[in-house]
């Protein structure tokens, strides 16, 4: 019998560990049951708590909606709160977006976005188009479909027999794959690979291409070169392939724009969003359709063939409605832009350490890649577990980070994601940066023994 096995963390890697229990949160801080305070620089798991913790107003919103109605017979009714929210969601989206539909998790949002793309291709008579192109080193969700479309090798591992139905291309990850090239040359290399992938997979069978604007947890906040998405958009248009932006992590202001893809001057056809859409106060996610797609559904009087019991849930709508108002009323996008610059400047100072190979990211989705050798970019051996060591030490000092691995070849490679709530202020940024300075220095001193 494993003594410390908790039901709630049955999926956690260390079954023998005593995990602290959180009692409550306030702003960027969480407090455990022995009164210890943690600065949540991971915003839940991860990049969820965009408005911070413990917002009592949302409790009031949920309470009020629960007293009215929590679920609808959606085969026959809608409601004012749901329709108002979906309108608001559409107007929060990039220009040209027309329809929205909510579900409960990022996985569901991505899966339904893919299904909407497949249904659209069938509606316009492109019945052969059934393949989705995606990129290695991206995470798109944990269902079999989204794992297959996703590119995280260690998450796909045990499902290998059910996967490999779709083509993948390289990520736009210049630090590792664009050595010695200018941004322009590297972008052209990526685009050439995309075209080769389309051509070698029968272009008339490709329905959509999906990507995260900035690769979040899988690579540790890797943005593409400046013109990458503009060129991707052009190729998609040339071949009749839909562009789906997976904004589960980058949406709702995380990069300083309502949706992350807007940073790169591109309008996708479909957006999948989740996490920050509710700030973590309710399980909520959404798909958003550009009018190019929505009009086809309307002209064909075709309903979207997705469906979940909790789709377009009124409580979710009430929470989502509050979140959009809160982002606007509190100028959160401006705060992300200002605090993002401040945090990045602070993280850049960590580049003086031998084991900090790269500091990157956009807005408040920032990452550090940890390397054994800064100049050759050689990763640490797996057994060093450097990301986890730094995470543990930071936790001891009251800061929660989000460690990740596999950024070199799916197995090797360590990075840390830093993505505090969008409400974070300067002194909290300095607290995160100060703790990182300390724990990286500690790790470097400990490592010098075993280098
Ligand atoms: N897509 C991206 C980019 C994500 O980061 C995640 C989760 O981390 C998902 C999809 C899946 O979201 P969920 O865990 O809510 O199912």
GROMACS .gro file of N, CA and C and ligand atoms in nm, residues 105-107 110 139-141 212 246 248-249 275, ligand 1:
model
   52
  105UNK      N    1  -1.330   2.175  -2.223
  105UNK     CA    2  -1.184   2.165  -2.205
  105UNK      C    3  -1.115   2.207  -2.334
  106UNK      N    4  -0.986   2.233  -2.322
  106UNK     CA    5  -0.908   2.267  -2.441
  106UNK      C    6  -0.907   2.152  -2.540
  107UNK      N    7  -0.899   2.029  -2.489
  107UNK     CA    8  -0.901   1.912  -2.576
  107UNK      C    9  -1.029   1.911  -2.660
  110UNK      N   10  -1.017   2.185  -2.928
  110UNK     CA   11  -0.934   2.151  -3.044
  110UNK      C   12  -1.003   2.044  -3.128
  139UNK      N   13   0.147   2.058  -2.833
  139UNK     CA   14   0.045   1.985  -2.758
  139UNK      C   15  -0.091   2.040  -2.797
  140UNK      N   16  -0.182   1.950  -2.838
  140UNK     CA   17  -0.315   1.996  -2.878
  140UNK      C   18  -0.426   1.929  -2.796
  141UNK      N   19  -0.391   1.849  -2.695
  141UNK     CA   20  -0.495   1.787  -2.614
  141UNK      C   21  -0.468   1.639  -2.592
  212UNK      N   22  -0.004   2.620  -3.266
  212UNK     CA   23  -0.012   2.717  -3.158
  212UNK      C   24   0.067   2.840  -3.203
  246UNK      N   25  -0.458   2.711  -3.249
  246UNK     CA   26  -0.484   2.655  -3.116
  246UNK      C   27  -0.443   2.760  -3.014
  248UNK      N   28  -0.556   2.771  -2.699
  248UNK     CA   29  -0.594   2.727  -2.564
  248UNK      C   30  -0.504   2.795  -2.461
  249UNK      N   31  -0.375   2.809  -2.495
  249UNK     CA   32  -0.284   2.875  -2.401
  249UNK      C   33  -0.264   3.023  -2.434
  275UNK      N   34  -0.870   2.733  -2.127
  275UNK     CA   35  -0.794   2.786  -2.012
  275UNK      C   36  -0.837   2.926  -1.966
  452LIG     N1   37  -0.398   2.293  -2.666
  452LIG     C1   38  -0.299   2.356  -2.601
  452LIG     C2   39  -0.210   2.450  -2.675
  452LIG     C3   40  -0.278   2.333  -2.465
  452LIG     O1   41  -0.179   2.395  -2.401
  452LIG     C4   42  -0.364   2.243  -2.397
  452LIG     C5   43  -0.343   2.214  -2.255
  452LIG     O2   44  -0.244   2.240  -2.196
  452LIG     C6   45  -0.467   2.181  -2.469
  452LIG     C7   46  -0.482   2.208  -2.603
  452LIG     C8   47  -0.561   2.085  -2.400
  452LIG     O3   48  -0.639   2.156  -2.307
  452LIG     P1   49  -0.710   2.079  -2.183
  452LIG     O4   50  -0.601   2.033  -2.094
  452LIG     O5   51  -0.798   2.185  -2.123
  452LIG     O6   52  -0.788   1.967  -2.243
   0.00000   0.00000   0.00000
